[in-house]
PDB file of N, CA, C and O in Angstrom:
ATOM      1  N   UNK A   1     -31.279  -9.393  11.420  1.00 74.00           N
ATOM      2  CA  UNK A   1     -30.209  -9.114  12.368  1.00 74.00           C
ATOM      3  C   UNK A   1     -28.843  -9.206  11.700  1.00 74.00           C
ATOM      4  O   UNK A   1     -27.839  -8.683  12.183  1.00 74.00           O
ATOM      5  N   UNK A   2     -28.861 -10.022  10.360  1.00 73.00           N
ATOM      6  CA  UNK A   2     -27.605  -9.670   9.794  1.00 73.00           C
ATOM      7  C   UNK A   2     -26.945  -8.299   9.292  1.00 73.00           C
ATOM      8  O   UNK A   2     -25.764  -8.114   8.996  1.00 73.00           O
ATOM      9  N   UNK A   3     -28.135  -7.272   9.269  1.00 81.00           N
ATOM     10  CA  UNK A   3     -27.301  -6.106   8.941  1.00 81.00           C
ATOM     11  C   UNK A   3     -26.888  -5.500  10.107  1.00 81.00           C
ATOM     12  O   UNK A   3     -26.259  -4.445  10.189  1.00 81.00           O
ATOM     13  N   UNK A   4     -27.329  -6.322  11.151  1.00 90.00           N
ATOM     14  CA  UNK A   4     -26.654  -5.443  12.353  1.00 90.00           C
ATOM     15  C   UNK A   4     -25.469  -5.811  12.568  1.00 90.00           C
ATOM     16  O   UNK A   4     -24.503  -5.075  12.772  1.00 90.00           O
ATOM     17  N   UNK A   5     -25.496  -7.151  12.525  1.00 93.00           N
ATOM     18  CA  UNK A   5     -23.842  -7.764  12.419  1.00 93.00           C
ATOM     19  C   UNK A   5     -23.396  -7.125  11.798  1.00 93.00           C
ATOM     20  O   UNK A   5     -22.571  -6.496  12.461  1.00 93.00           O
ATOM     21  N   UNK A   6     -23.388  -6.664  10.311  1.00 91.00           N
ATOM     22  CA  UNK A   6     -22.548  -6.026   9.726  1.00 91.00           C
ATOM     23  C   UNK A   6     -22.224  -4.791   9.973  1.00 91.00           C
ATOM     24  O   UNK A   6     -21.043  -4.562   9.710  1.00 91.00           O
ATOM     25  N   UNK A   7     -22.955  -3.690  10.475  1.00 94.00           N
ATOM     26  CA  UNK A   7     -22.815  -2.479  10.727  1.00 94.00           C
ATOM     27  C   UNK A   7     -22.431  -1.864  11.909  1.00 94.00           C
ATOM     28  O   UNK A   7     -21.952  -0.732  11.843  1.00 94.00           O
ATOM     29  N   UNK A   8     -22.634  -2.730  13.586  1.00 95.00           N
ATOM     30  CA  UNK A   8     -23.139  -2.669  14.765  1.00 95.00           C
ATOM     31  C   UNK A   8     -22.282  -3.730  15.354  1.00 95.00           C
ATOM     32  O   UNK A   8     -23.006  -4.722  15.442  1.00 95.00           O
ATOM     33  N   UNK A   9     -21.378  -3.941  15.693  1.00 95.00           N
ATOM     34  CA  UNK A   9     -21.279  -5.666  16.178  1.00 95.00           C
ATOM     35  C   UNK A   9     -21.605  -5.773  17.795  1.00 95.00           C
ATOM     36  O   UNK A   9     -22.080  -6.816  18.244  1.00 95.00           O
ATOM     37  N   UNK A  10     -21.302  -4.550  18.712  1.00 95.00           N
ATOM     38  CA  UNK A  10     -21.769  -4.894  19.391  1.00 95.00           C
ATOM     39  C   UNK A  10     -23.466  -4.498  19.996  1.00 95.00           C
ATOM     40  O   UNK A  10     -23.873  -4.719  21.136  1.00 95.00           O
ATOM     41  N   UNK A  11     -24.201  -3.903  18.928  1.00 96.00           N
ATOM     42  CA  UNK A  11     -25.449  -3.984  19.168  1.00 96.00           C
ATOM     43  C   UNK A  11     -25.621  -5.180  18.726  1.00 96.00           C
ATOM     44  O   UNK A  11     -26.707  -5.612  19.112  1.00 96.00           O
ATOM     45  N   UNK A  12     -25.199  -5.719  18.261  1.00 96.00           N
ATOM     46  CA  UNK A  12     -25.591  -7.728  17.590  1.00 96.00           C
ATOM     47  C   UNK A  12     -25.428  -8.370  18.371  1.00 96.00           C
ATOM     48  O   UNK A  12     -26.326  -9.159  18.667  1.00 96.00           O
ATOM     49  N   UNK A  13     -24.069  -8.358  19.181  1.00 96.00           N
ATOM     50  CA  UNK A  13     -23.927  -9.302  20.726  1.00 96.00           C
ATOM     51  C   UNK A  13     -24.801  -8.810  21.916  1.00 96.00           C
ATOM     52  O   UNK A  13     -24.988  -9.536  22.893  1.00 96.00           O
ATOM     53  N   UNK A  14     -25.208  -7.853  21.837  1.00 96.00           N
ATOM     54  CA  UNK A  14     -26.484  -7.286  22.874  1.00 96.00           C
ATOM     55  C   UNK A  14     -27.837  -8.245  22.848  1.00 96.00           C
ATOM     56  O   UNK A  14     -28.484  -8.977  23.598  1.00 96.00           O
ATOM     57  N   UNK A  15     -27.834  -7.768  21.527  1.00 96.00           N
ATOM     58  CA  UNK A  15     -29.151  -8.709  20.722  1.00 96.00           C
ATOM     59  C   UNK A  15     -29.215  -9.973  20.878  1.00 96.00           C
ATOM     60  O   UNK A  15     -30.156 -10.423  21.532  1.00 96.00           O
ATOM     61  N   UNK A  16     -28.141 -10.935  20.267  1.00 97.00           N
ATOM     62  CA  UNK A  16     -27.874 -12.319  20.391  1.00 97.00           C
ATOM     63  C   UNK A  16     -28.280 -12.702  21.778  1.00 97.00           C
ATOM     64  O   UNK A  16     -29.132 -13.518  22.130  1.00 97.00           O
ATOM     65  N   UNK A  17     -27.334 -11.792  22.632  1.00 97.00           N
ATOM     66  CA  UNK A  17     -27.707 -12.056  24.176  1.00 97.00           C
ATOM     67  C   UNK A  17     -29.014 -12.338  24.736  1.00 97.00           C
ATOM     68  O   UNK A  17     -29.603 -13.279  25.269  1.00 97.00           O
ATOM     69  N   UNK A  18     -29.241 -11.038  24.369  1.00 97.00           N
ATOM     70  CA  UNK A  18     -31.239 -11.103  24.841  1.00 97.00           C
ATOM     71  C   UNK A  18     -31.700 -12.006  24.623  1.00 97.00           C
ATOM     72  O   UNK A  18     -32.186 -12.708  25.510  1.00 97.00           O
ATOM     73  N   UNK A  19     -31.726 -12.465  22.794  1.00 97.00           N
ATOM     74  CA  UNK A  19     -32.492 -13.475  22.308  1.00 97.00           C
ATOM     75  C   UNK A  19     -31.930 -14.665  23.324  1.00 97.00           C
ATOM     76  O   UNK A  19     -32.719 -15.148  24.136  1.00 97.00           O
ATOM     77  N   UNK A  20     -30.861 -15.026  23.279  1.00 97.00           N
ATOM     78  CA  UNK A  20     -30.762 -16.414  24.047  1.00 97.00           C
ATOM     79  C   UNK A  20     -30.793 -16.531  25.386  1.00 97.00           C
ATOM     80  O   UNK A  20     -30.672 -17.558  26.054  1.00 97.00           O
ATOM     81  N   UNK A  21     -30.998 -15.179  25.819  1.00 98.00           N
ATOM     82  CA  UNK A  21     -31.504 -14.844  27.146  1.00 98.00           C
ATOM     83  C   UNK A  21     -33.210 -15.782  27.648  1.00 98.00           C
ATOM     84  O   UNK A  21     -33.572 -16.575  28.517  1.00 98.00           O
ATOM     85  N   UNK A  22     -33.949 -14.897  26.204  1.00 98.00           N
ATOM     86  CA  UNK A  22     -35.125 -15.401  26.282  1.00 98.00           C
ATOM     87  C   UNK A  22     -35.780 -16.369  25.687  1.00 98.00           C
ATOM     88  O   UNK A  22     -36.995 -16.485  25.527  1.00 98.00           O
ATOM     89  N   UNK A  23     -34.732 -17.213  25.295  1.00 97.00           N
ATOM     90  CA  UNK A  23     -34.960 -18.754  24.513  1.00 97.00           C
ATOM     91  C   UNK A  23     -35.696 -18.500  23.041  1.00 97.00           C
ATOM     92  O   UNK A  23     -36.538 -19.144  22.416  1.00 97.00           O
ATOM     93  N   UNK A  24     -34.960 -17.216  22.772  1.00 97.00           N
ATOM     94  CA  UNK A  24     -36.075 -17.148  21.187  1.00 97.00           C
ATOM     95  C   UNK A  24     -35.126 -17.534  20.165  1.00 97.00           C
ATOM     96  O   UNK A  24     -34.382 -16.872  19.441  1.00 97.00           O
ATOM     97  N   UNK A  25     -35.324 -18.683  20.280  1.00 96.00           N
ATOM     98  CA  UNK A  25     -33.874 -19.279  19.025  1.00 96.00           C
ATOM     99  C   UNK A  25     -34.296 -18.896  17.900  1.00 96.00           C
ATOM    100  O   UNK A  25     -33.434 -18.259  17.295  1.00 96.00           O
ATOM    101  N   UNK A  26     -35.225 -19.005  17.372  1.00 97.00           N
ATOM    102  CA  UNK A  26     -35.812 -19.005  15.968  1.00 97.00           C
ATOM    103  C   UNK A  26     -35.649 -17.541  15.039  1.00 97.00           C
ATOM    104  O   UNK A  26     -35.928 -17.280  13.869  1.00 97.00           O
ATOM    105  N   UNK A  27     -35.085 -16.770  16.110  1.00 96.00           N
ATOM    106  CA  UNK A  27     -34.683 -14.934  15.860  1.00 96.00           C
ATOM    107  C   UNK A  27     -33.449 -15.231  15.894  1.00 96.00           C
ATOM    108  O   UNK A  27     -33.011 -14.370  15.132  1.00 96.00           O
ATOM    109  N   UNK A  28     -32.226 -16.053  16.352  1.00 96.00           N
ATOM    110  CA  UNK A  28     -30.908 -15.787  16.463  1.00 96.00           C
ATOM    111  C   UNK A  28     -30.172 -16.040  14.908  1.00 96.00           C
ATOM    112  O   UNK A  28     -30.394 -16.886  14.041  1.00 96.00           O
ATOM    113  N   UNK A  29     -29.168 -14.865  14.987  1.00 96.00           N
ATOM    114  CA  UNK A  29     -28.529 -14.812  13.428  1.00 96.00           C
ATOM    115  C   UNK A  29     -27.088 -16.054  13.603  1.00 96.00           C
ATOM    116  O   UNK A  29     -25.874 -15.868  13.689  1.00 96.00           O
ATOM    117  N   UNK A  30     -28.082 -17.542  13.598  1.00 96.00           N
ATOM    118  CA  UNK A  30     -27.327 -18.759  13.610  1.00 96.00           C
ATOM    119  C   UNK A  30     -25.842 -18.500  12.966  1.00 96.00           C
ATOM    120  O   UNK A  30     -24.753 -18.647  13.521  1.00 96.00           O
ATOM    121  N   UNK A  31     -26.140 -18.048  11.559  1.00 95.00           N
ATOM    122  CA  UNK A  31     -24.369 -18.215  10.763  1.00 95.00           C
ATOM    123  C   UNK A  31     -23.660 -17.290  11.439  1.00 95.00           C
ATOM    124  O   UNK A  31     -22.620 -17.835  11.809  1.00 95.00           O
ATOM    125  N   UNK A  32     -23.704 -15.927  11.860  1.00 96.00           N
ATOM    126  CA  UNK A  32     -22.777 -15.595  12.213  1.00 96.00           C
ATOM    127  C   UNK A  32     -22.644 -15.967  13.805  1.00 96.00           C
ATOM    128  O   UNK A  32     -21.501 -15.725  14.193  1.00 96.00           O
ATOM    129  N   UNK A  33     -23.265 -16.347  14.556  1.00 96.00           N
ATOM    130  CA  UNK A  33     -23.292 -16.525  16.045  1.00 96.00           C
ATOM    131  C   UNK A  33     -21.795 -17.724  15.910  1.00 96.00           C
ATOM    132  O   UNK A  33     -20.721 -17.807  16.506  1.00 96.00           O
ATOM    133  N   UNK A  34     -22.247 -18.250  15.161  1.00 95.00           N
ATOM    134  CA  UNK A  34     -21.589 -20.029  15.061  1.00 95.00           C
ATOM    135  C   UNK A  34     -19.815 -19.297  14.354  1.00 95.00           C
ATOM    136  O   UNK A  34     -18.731 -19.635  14.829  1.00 95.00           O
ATOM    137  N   UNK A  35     -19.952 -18.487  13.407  1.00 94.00           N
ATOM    138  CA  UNK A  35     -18.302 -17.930  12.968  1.00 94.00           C
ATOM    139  C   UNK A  35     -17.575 -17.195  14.338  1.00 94.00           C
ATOM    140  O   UNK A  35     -16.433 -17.270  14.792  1.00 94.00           O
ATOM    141  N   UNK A  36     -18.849 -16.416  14.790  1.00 94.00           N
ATOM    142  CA  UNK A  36     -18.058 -15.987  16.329  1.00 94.00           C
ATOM    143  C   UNK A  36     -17.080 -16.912  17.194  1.00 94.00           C
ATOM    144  O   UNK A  36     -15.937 -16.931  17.651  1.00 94.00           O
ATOM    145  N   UNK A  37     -18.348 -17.724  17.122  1.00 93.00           N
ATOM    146  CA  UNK A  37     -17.444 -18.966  18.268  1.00 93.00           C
ATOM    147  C   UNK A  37     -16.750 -19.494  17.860  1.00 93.00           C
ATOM    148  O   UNK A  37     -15.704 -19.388  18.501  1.00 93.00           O
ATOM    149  N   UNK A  38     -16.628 -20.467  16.566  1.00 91.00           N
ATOM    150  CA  UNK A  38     -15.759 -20.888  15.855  1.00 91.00           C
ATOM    151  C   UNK A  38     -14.330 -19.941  15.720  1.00 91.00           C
ATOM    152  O   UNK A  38     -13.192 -20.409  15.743  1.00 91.00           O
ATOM    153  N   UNK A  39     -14.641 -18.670  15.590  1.00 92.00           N
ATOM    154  CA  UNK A  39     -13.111 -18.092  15.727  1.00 92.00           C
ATOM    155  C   UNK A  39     -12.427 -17.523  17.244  1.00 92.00           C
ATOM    156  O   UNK A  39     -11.242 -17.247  17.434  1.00 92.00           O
ATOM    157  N   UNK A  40     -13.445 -17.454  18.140  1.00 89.00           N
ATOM    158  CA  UNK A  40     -13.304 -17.096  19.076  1.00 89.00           C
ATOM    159  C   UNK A  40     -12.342 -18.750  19.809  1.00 89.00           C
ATOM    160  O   UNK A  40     -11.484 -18.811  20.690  1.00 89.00           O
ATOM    161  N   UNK A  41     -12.734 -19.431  19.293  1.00 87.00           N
ATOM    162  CA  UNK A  41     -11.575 -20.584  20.130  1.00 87.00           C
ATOM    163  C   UNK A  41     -10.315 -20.480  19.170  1.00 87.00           C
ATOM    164  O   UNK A  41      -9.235 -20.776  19.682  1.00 87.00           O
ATOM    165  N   UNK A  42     -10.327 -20.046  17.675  1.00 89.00           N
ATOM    166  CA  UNK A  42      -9.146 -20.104  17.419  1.00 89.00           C
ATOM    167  C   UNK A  42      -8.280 -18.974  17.725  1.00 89.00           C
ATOM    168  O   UNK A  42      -7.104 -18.903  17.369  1.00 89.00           O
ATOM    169  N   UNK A  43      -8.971 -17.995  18.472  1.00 87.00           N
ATOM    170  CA  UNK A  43      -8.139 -17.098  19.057  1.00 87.00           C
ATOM    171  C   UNK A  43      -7.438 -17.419  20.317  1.00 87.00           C
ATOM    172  O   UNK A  43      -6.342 -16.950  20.623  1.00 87.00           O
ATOM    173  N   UNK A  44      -8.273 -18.415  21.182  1.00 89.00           N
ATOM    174  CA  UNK A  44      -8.131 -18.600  22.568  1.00 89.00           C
ATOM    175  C   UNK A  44      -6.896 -19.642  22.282  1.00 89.00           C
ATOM    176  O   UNK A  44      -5.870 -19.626  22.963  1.00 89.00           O
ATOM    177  N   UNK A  45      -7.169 -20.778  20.923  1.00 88.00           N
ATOM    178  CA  UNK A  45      -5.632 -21.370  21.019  1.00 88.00           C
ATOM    179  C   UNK A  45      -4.557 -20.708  20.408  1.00 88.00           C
ATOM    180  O   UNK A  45      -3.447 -21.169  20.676  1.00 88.00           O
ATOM    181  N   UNK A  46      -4.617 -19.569  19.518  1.00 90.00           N
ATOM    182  CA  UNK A  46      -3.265 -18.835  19.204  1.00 90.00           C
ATOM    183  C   UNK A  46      -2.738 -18.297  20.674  1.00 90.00           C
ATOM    184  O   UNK A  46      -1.573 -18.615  20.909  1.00 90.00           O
ATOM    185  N   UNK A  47      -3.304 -17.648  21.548  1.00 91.00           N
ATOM    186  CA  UNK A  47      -3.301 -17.166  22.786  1.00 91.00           C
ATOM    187  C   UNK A  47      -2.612 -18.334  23.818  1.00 91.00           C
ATOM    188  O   UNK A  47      -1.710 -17.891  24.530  1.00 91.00           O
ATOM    189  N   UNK A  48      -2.918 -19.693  23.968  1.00 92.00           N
ATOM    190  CA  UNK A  48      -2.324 -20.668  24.362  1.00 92.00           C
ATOM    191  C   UNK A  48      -0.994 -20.532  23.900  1.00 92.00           C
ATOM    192  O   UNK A  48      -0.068 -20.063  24.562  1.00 92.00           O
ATOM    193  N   UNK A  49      -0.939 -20.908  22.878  1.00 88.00           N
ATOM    194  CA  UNK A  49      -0.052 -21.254  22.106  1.00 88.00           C
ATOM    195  C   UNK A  49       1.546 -20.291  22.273  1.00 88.00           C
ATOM    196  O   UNK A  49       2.726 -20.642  22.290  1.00 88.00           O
ATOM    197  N   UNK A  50       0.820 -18.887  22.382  1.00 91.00           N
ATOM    198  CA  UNK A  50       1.621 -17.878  22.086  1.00 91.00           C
ATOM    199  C   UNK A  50       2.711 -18.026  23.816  1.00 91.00           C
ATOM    200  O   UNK A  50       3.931 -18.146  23.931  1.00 91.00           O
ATOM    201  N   UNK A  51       1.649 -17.953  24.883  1.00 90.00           N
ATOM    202  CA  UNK A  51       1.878 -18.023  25.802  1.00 90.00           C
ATOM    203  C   UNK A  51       3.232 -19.357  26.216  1.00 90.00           C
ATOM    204  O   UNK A  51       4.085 -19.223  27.093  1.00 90.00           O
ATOM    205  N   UNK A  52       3.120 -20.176  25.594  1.00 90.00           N
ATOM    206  CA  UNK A  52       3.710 -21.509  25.777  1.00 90.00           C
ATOM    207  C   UNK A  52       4.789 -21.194  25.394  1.00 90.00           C
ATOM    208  O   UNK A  52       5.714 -21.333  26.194  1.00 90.00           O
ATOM    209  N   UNK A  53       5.102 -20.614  23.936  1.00 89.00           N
ATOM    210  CA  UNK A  53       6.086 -20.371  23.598  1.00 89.00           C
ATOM    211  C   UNK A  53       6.984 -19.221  24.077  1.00 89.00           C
ATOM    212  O   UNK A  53       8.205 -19.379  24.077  1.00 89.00           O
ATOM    213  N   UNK A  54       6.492 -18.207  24.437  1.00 88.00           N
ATOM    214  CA  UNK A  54       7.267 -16.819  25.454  1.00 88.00           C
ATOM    215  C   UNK A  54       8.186 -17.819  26.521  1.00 88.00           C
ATOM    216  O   UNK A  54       9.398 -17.764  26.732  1.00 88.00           O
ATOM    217  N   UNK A  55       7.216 -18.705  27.085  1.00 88.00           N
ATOM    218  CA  UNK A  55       7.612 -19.323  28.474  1.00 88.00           C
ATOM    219  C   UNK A  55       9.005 -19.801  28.642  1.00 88.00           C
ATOM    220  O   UNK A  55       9.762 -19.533  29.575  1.00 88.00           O
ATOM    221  N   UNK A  56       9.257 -20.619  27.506  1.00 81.00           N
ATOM    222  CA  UNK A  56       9.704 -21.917  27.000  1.00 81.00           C
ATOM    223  C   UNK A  56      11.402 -21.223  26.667  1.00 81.00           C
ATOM    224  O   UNK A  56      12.454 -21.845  26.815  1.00 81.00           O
ATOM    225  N   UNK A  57      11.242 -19.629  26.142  1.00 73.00           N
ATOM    226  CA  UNK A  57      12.349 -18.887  25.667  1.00 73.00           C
ATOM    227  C   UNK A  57      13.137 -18.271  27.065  1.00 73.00           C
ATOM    228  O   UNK A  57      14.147 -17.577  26.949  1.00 73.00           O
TER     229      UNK A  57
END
């Protein structure tokens, strides 16, 4: 499933889905699932962040 990540991303989040849909952990492409999320909150706090500061001006 890593070349789908690489080629496909959102046939990979389709996929990921299913799999953890259907509890088949042992198929999920762990390293990149885990960089998703891991950057996906550092987006959500630049996004905080950004917001705070517009406000503030």
């Amino acid at each position: 499933m890593t070349t789908t990540y690489q080629t496909d991303f959102n046939m990979w989040v389709e996929e990921t889905a299913k799999l953890l849909l259907e509890n088949r952990w042992q198929e999920i492409d762990k390293e990149h699932l885990i960089e998703e999320i891991s950057d996906l909150g550092k987006s959500e706090r630049r996004a905080i962040y950004s917001q705070l500061i517009r406000q503030s001006l």
